[in-house]
PDB file of C-alpha atoms in Angstrom:
ATOM      1  CA  MET A  12     -23.943  -3.410 -16.068  1.00 77.00           C
ATOM      2  CA  LEU A  13     -25.621  -3.666 -19.474  1.00 75.00           C
ATOM      3  CA  ALA A  14     -27.421  -6.837 -18.415  1.00 75.00           C
ATOM      4  CA  PHE A  15     -28.865  -5.263 -15.284  1.00 73.00           C
ATOM      5  CA  PHE A  16     -29.976  -2.187 -17.223  1.00 73.00           C
ATOM      6  CA  ARG A  17     -32.317  -4.394 -19.246  1.00 70.00           C
ATOM      7  CA  ASN A  18     -35.917  -4.252 -18.114  1.00 65.00           C
ATOM      8  CA  ASP A  19     -36.623  -7.940 -18.803  1.00 66.00           C
ATOM      9  CA  MET A  20     -34.334  -9.295 -16.070  1.00 67.00           C
ATOM     10  CA  GLY A  21     -37.266  -9.877 -13.717  1.00 69.00           C
ATOM     11  CA  PHE A  22     -36.223  -7.356 -11.062  1.00 66.00           C
ATOM     12  CA  GLY A  23     -39.102  -4.988 -11.799  1.00 63.00           C
ATOM     13  CA  ALA A  24     -36.905  -1.903 -12.200  1.00 64.00           C
ATOM     14  CA  THR A  25     -33.322  -0.814 -12.785  1.00 65.00           C
ATOM     15  CA  THR A  26     -33.268   1.848 -10.067  1.00 66.00           C
ATOM     16  CA  ALA A  27     -33.858   1.388  -6.357  1.00 65.00           C
ATOM     17  CA  SER A  28     -34.549   4.165  -3.876  1.00 62.00           C
ATOM     18  CA  PRO A  29     -34.716   2.989  -0.246  1.00 62.00           C
ATOM     19  CA  THR A  30     -37.262   4.646   2.008  1.00 54.00           C
ATOM     20  CA  GLN A  31     -35.976   3.246   5.289  1.00 49.00           C
ATOM     21  CA  GLY A  32     -32.530   2.633   6.666  1.00 50.00           C
ATOM     22  CA  HIS A  33     -32.783   0.392   9.669  1.00 54.00           C
ATOM     23  CA  PRO A  34     -36.293  -0.924  10.338  1.00 57.00           C
ATOM     24  CA  GLY A  35     -38.458   1.831  11.773  1.00 60.00           C
ATOM     25  CA  PHE A  36     -36.143   4.751  10.922  1.00 65.00           C
ATOM     26  CA  ASP A  37     -37.054   7.244   8.211  1.00 66.00           C
ATOM     27  CA  LEU A  38     -34.115   8.220   6.013  1.00 66.00           C
ATOM     28  CA  HIS A  39     -35.479  11.745   5.599  1.00 66.00           C
ATOM     29  CA  GLU A  40     -35.253  12.554   9.303  1.00 71.00           C
ATOM     30  CA  ASP A  41     -32.267  14.607  10.380  1.00 70.00           C
ATOM     31  CA  SER A  42     -31.492  12.323  13.323  1.00 73.00           C
ATOM     32  CA  THR A  43     -31.287   9.293  10.994  1.00 70.00           C
ATOM     33  CA  ARG A  44     -28.963  11.090   8.598  1.00 70.00           C
ATOM     34  CA  VAL A  45     -26.690  12.160  11.456  1.00 74.00           C
ATOM     35  CA  VAL A  46     -26.397   8.553  12.601  1.00 74.00           C
ATOM     36  CA  LEU A  47     -25.702   7.410   9.036  1.00 73.00           C
ATOM     37  CA  SER A  48     -22.987  10.054   8.604  1.00 74.00           C
ATOM     38  CA  TRP A  49     -21.168   8.795  11.716  1.00 75.00           C
ATOM     39  CA  SER A  50     -21.636   5.117  10.898  1.00 76.00           C
ATOM     40  CA  PRO A  51     -18.959   4.718   8.157  1.00 75.00           C
ATOM     41  CA  PRO A  52     -16.016   5.829  10.359  1.00 77.00           C
ATOM     42  CA  ARG A  53     -17.137   3.427  13.073  1.00 79.00           C
ATOM     43  CA  ARG A  54     -17.505   0.573  10.601  1.00 80.00           C
ATOM     44  CA  TRP A  55     -14.095   1.424   9.145  1.00 79.00           C
ATOM     45  CA  ARG A  56     -12.488   1.029  12.558  1.00 81.00           C
ATOM     46  CA  GLN A  57     -14.291  -2.275  13.012  1.00 82.00           C
ATOM     47  CA  ALA A  58     -13.080  -3.484   9.608  1.00 84.00           C
ATOM     48  CA  ILE A  59      -9.483  -2.295   9.909  1.00 85.00           C
ATOM     49  CA  SER A  60      -8.870  -4.280  13.092  1.00 86.00           C
ATOM     50  CA  PRO A  61      -9.387  -7.792  11.625  1.00 89.00           C
ATOM     51  CA  ALA A  62      -7.672  -6.696   8.410  1.00 88.00           C
ATOM     52  CA  ALA A  63      -4.607  -5.598  10.381  1.00 88.00           C
ATOM     53  CA  ARG A  64      -4.566  -8.891  12.279  1.00 90.00           C
ATOM     54  CA  ILE A  65      -4.710 -10.801   9.002  1.00 90.00           C
ATOM     55  CA  VAL A  66      -1.840  -8.781   7.544  1.00 88.00           C
ATOM     56  CA  GLY A  67       0.317  -9.390  10.607  1.00 89.00           C
ATOM     57  CA  SER A  68      -0.452 -13.109  10.822  1.00 90.00           C
ATOM     58  CA  ARG A  69       1.105 -16.085   9.080  1.00 90.00           C
ATOM     59  CA  ALA A  70      -1.686 -15.941   6.505  1.00 89.00           C
ATOM     60  CA  GLY A  71      -0.726 -12.341   5.767  1.00 90.00           C
ATOM     61  CA  ARG A  72       2.851 -13.376   5.038  1.00 91.00           C
ATOM     62  CA  LEU A  73       1.527 -16.089   2.757  1.00 91.00           C
ATOM     63  CA  PHE A  74      -0.681 -13.583   0.945  1.00 92.00           C
ATOM     64  CA  ARG A  75       2.377 -11.429   0.292  1.00 90.00           C
ATOM     65  CA  ALA A  76       4.245 -14.498  -0.952  1.00 92.00           C
ATOM     66  CA  ILE A  77       1.380 -15.313  -3.315  1.00 92.00           C
ATOM     67  CA  ARG A  78       1.398 -11.739  -4.532  1.00 88.00           C
ATOM     68  CA  ASP A  79       5.135 -11.737  -5.223  1.00 90.00           C
ATOM     69  CA  ALA A  80       5.630 -15.323  -6.467  1.00 90.00           C
ATOM     70  CA  GLU A  81       2.433 -17.325  -6.753  1.00 91.00           C
ATOM     71  CA  SER A  82       4.060 -20.274  -8.525  1.00 92.00           C
ATOM     72  CA  ARG A  83       6.733 -20.555  -5.844  1.00 91.00           C
ATOM     73  CA  ALA A  84       4.136 -20.547  -3.063  1.00 91.00           C
ATOM     74  CA  ARG A  85       2.257 -23.304  -4.882  1.00 91.00           C
ATOM     75  CA  PHE A  86       5.491 -25.259  -5.299  1.00 92.00           C
ATOM     76  CA  LEU A  87       6.042 -25.111  -1.518  1.00 89.00           C
ATOM     77  CA  GLY A  88       2.774 -26.988  -1.011  1.00 90.00           C
ATOM     78  CA  TYR A  89       0.295 -24.235  -0.208  1.00 91.00           C
ATOM     79  CA  ARG A  90      -3.186 -24.405  -1.726  1.00 91.00           C
ATOM     80  CA  VAL A  91      -3.029 -20.992  -3.309  1.00 92.00           C
ATOM     81  CA  GLU A  92      -6.574 -21.126  -4.691  1.00 93.00           C
ATOM     82  CA  SER A  93      -8.058 -21.739  -1.242  1.00 93.00           C
ATOM     83  CA  TYR A  94      -6.227 -18.765   0.279  1.00 92.00           C
ATOM     84  CA  LYS A  95      -7.180 -16.493  -2.599  1.00 93.00           C
ATOM     85  CA  LEU A  96     -10.819 -17.556  -2.338  1.00 95.00           C
ATOM     86  CA  TRP A  97     -10.827 -16.938   1.411  1.00 93.00           C
ATOM     87  CA  VAL A  98      -9.418 -13.426   1.171  1.00 92.00           C
ATOM     88  CA  PHE A  99     -11.764 -12.665  -1.745  1.00 94.00           C
ATOM     89  CA  VAL A 100     -14.774 -13.648   0.375  1.00 95.00           C
ATOM     90  CA  PHE A 101     -13.494 -11.534   3.266  1.00 93.00           C
ATOM     91  CA  SER A 102     -13.100  -8.494   1.006  1.00 90.00           C
ATOM     92  CA  ALA A 103     -16.560  -9.148  -0.482  1.00 92.00           C
ATOM     93  CA  VAL A 104     -18.079  -9.047   3.016  1.00 92.00           C
ATOM     94  CA  LEU A 105     -16.446  -5.668   3.650  1.00 89.00           C
ATOM     95  CA  ALA A 106     -17.670  -4.418   0.263  1.00 87.00           C
ATOM     96  CA  GLY A 107     -21.197  -5.590   1.091  1.00 87.00           C
ATOM     97  CA  VAL A 108     -21.184  -3.683   4.368  1.00 86.00           C
ATOM     98  CA  ALA A 109     -19.893  -0.610   2.556  1.00 84.00           C
ATOM     99  CA  GLY A 110     -22.682  -0.902  -0.013  1.00 83.00           C
ATOM    100  CA  ALA A 111     -25.291  -1.238   2.726  1.00 81.00           C
ATOM    101  CA  LEU A 112     -24.028   2.042   4.198  1.00 81.00           C
ATOM    102  CA  TYR A 113     -23.662   3.759   0.826  1.00 81.00           C
ATOM    103  CA  VAL A 114     -27.200   3.341  -0.491  1.00 79.00           C
ATOM    104  CA  PRO A 115     -29.112   4.866   2.471  1.00 77.00           C
ATOM    105  CA  GLN A 116     -26.870   7.935   2.436  1.00 77.00           C
ATOM    106  CA  VAL A 117     -26.972   8.541  -1.315  1.00 76.00           C
ATOM    107  CA  GLY A 118     -30.650   7.634  -1.528  1.00 74.00           C
ATOM    108  CA  ILE A 119     -30.543   5.801  -4.856  1.00 76.00           C
ATOM    109  CA  ILE A 120     -28.727   2.923  -6.538  1.00 78.00           C
ATOM    110  CA  ASN A 121     -28.684   1.715 -10.138  1.00 79.00           C
ATOM    111  CA  PRO A 122     -26.571  -0.608 -12.302  1.00 79.00           C
ATOM    112  CA  SER A 123     -24.197   2.219 -13.234  1.00 80.00           C
ATOM    113  CA  GLU A 124     -22.309   1.279 -10.066  1.00 80.00           C
ATOM    114  CA  PHE A 125     -21.041  -1.697 -12.094  1.00 81.00           C
ATOM    115  CA  ALA A 126     -19.279   0.687 -14.491  1.00 81.00           C
ATOM    116  CA  PRO A 127     -15.545   0.064 -15.000  1.00 83.00           C
ATOM    117  CA  ILE A 128     -14.698   3.565 -13.755  1.00 80.00           C
ATOM    118  CA  ASN A 129     -15.577   2.498 -10.211  1.00 82.00           C
ATOM    119  CA  SER A 130     -13.044  -0.315 -10.312  1.00 83.00           C
ATOM    120  CA  ILE A 131     -10.452   2.032 -11.792  1.00 82.00           C
ATOM    121  CA  GLU A 132     -11.089   4.526  -8.996  1.00 83.00           C
ATOM    122  CA  ALA A 133     -10.376   1.833  -6.397  1.00 85.00           C
ATOM    123  CA  VAL A 134      -6.969   1.243  -8.029  1.00 85.00           C
ATOM    124  CA  ILE A 135      -6.303   4.992  -7.965  1.00 85.00           C
ATOM    125  CA  TRP A 136      -7.202   5.128  -4.254  1.00 86.00           C
ATOM    126  CA  VAL A 137      -4.562   2.547  -3.446  1.00 87.00           C
ATOM    127  CA  ALA A 138      -1.938   4.070  -5.749  1.00 86.00           C
ATOM    128  CA  VAL A 139      -2.370   7.582  -4.330  1.00 87.00           C
ATOM    129  CA  GLY A 140      -2.529   6.507  -0.691  1.00 86.00           C
ATOM    130  CA  GLY A 141       0.129   3.835  -0.779  1.00 84.00           C
ATOM    131  CA  ARG A 142       0.259   0.263  -1.987  1.00 80.00           C
ATOM    132  CA  GLY A 143       0.813  -2.483   0.547  1.00 79.00           C
ATOM    133  CA  THR A 144      -0.642  -0.544   3.489  1.00 82.00           C
ATOM    134  CA  LEU A 145      -4.121  -0.473   4.979  1.00 83.00           C
ATOM    135  CA  PHE A 146      -3.901   3.145   6.088  1.00 83.00           C
ATOM    136  CA  GLY A 147      -2.695   4.226   2.647  1.00 84.00           C
ATOM    137  CA  ALA A 148      -5.714   2.743   0.887  1.00 84.00           C
ATOM    138  CA  ALA A 149      -8.130   4.516   3.244  1.00 85.00           C
ATOM    139  CA  THR A 150      -6.237   7.799   2.942  1.00 86.00           C
ATOM    140  CA  GLY A 151      -6.205   7.574  -0.828  1.00 87.00           C
ATOM    141  CA  ALA A 152      -9.955   6.895  -0.910  1.00 87.00           C
ATOM    142  CA  VAL A 153     -10.684  10.046   1.092  1.00 86.00           C
ATOM    143  CA  LEU A 154      -8.329  12.286  -0.893  1.00 86.00           C
ATOM    144  CA  VAL A 155      -9.313  11.007  -4.338  1.00 86.00           C
ATOM    145  CA  ASN A 156     -13.025  11.312  -3.617  1.00 85.00           C
ATOM    146  CA  TYR A 157     -12.483  14.854  -2.348  1.00 86.00           C
ATOM    147  CA  ALA A 158     -10.561  15.643  -5.541  1.00 83.00           C
ATOM    148  CA  LYS A 159     -13.342  14.058  -7.575  1.00 82.00           C
ATOM    149  CA  THR A 160     -15.914  16.280  -5.877  1.00 83.00           C
ATOM    150  CA  TYR A 161     -13.765  19.348  -6.533  1.00 84.00           C
ATOM    151  CA  PHE A 162     -12.970  18.524 -10.174  1.00 80.00           C
ATOM    152  CA  THR A 163     -16.577  17.710 -11.085  1.00 81.00           C
ATOM    153  CA  GLY A 164     -17.485  21.231  -9.980  1.00 82.00           C
ATOM    154  CA  ALA A 165     -14.441  23.100 -11.276  1.00 81.00           C
ATOM    155  CA  LEU A 166     -13.788  21.034 -14.420  1.00 79.00           C
ATOM    156  CA  PRO A 167     -17.009  19.170 -15.227  1.00 79.00           C
ATOM    157  CA  GLU A 168     -15.844  18.210 -18.723  1.00 81.00           C
ATOM    158  CA  LEU A 169     -12.238  17.403 -17.842  1.00 81.00           C
ATOM    159  CA  TRP A 170     -12.441  15.777 -14.429  1.00 79.00           C
ATOM    160  CA  LEU A 171     -11.766  12.292 -15.821  1.00 78.00           C
ATOM    161  CA  TYR A 172      -8.576  13.567 -17.420  1.00 83.00           C
ATOM    162  CA  ALA A 173      -7.597  15.262 -14.172  1.00 80.00           C
ATOM    163  CA  LEU A 174      -8.173  12.025 -12.296  1.00 77.00           C
ATOM    164  CA  GLY A 175      -6.095  10.103 -14.816  1.00 80.00           C
ATOM    165  CA  ALA A 176      -3.316  12.693 -14.636  1.00 84.00           C
ATOM    166  CA  LEU A 177      -3.322  12.373 -10.852  1.00 80.00           C
ATOM    167  CA  PHE A 178      -2.871   8.615 -11.141  1.00 79.00           C
ATOM    168  CA  VAL A 179      -0.026   8.945 -13.670  1.00 85.00           C
ATOM    169  CA  LEU A 180       1.832  11.614 -11.688  1.00 85.00           C
ATOM    170  CA  VAL A 181       1.591   9.693  -8.430  1.00 83.00           C
ATOM    171  CA  THR A 182       2.787   6.502 -10.121  1.00 80.00           C
ATOM    172  CA  LEU A 183       5.792   8.288 -11.632  1.00 85.00           C
ATOM    173  CA  PHE A 184       6.899  10.499  -8.757  1.00 85.00           C
ATOM    174  CA  LEU A 185       5.424   8.755  -5.691  1.00 81.00           C
ATOM    175  CA  PRO A 186       5.666   5.005  -6.358  1.00 79.00           C
ATOM    176  CA  ARG A 187       4.952   4.282  -2.684  1.00 81.00           C
ATOM    177  CA  GLY A 188       2.076   6.749  -2.498  1.00 80.00           C
ATOM    178  CA  LEU A 189       1.572   9.497   0.041  1.00 80.00           C
ATOM    179  CA  VAL A 190       2.303   7.231   3.004  1.00 79.00           C
ATOM    180  CA  GLY A 191       5.746   6.635   1.511  1.00 75.00           C
ATOM    181  CA  LEU A 192       6.683  10.281   2.006  1.00 75.00           C
ATOM    182  CA  GLY A 193       7.194   9.746   5.751  1.00 68.00           C
ATOM    183  CA  PRO A 194       9.812   6.958   5.483  1.00 65.00           C
ATOM    184  CA  ARG A 195      11.523   8.772   2.616  1.00 62.00           C
ATOM    185  CA  ARG A 196      11.828  11.949   4.694  1.00 62.00           C
ATOM    186  CA  ARG A 197      13.130  10.019   7.702  1.00 61.00           C
ATOM    187  CA  ARG A 198      15.783   8.327   5.565  1.00 61.00           C
ATOM    188  CA  ALA A 199      16.821  11.693   4.142  1.00 60.00           C
ATOM    189  CA  ILE A 200      17.125  13.170   7.644  1.00 63.00           C
ATOM    190  CA  GLN A 201      19.119  10.182   8.902  1.00 60.00           C
ATOM    191  CA  ALA A 202      21.452  10.320   5.909  1.00 67.00           C
ATOM    192  CA  GLY A 203      22.137  14.014   6.532  1.00 60.00           C
ATOM    193  CA  PRO A 204      23.394  16.513   3.961  1.00 57.00           C
ATOM    194  CA  ALA A 205      25.701  15.169   1.308  1.00 50.00           C
ATOM    195  CA  ALA A 206      29.359  15.905   1.901  1.00 46.00           C
ATOM    196  CA  PRO A 207      30.659  18.527  -0.560  1.00 49.00           C
ATOM    197  CA  ALA A 208      33.250  17.501  -3.089  1.00 48.00           C
ATOM    198  CA  GLY A 209      36.712  17.976  -1.711  1.00 48.00           C
ATOM    199  CA  GLY A 210      35.296  18.410   1.774  1.00 47.00           C
ATOM    200  CA  ARG A 211      36.264  15.838   4.364  1.00 48.00           C
ATOM    201  CA  SER A 212      38.268  13.713   1.925  1.00 46.00           C
ATOM    202  CA  GLY A 213      40.130  16.803   0.731  1.00 46.00           C
ATOM    203  CA  ARG A 214      41.013  17.856   4.298  1.00 48.00           C
ATOM    204  CA  THR A 215      42.165  14.317   5.108  1.00 48.00           C
ATOM    205  CA  SER A 216      44.455  14.183   2.067  1.00 47.00           C
ATOM    206  CA  ALA A 217      45.829  17.655   2.987  1.00 46.00           C
ATOM    207  CA  ARG A 218      46.661  16.456   6.510  1.00 51.00           C
ATOM    208  CA  ARG A 219      48.406  13.393   5.115  1.00 51.00           C
ATOM    209  CA  SER A 220      50.495  15.465   2.701  1.00 50.00           C
ATOM    210  CA  GLY A 221      51.409  17.878   5.469  1.00 52.00           C
ATOM    211  CA  ALA A 222      52.446  15.030   7.720  1.00 51.00           C
ATOM    212  CA  LYS A 223      54.702  13.693   4.979  1.00 51.00           C
TER     213      LYS A 223
END
């Protein structure tokens, strides 16, 4: 970020403001902005489909094995570096598409997007939504960005602390994120209410003593 903020990098400027989205379309027209507002959900659906296929494939199982025990996966003969490079390139393509949609809507871009807080926010998205799930990451991104918009207006000087507190609380009390609430509730319903002390076991022992 500091390198790109220097004016002697040969780029001519440190801030870019696009004037056109797709060739021939003015970004200031209402019709163009409507199309741009509907484009991210469509692109998200197009990106989630191949991502879901990768997760459910043999490569997806290998990625989980690398995540859990990279040395063991390497010991089994897999070229871990090649798989990690491949999935990194795939994620970089998705990030590039997201950036191409982000700049025309915001209207400006500068090297502050390289700031560490942006990377930290991505971790918070996944933690809040739910680690290990595609839907959880997308849900967390929407909720955290909405909270960010709210806190910057309500608590302009404390919104970073509020965001950090949100991350800490979710990590402590919701280790599986918001998407983990559904399975936890289903398990609680299936388990049923806990039997009271001296309930069924007490009645059974009473019957046995009476029979004796």
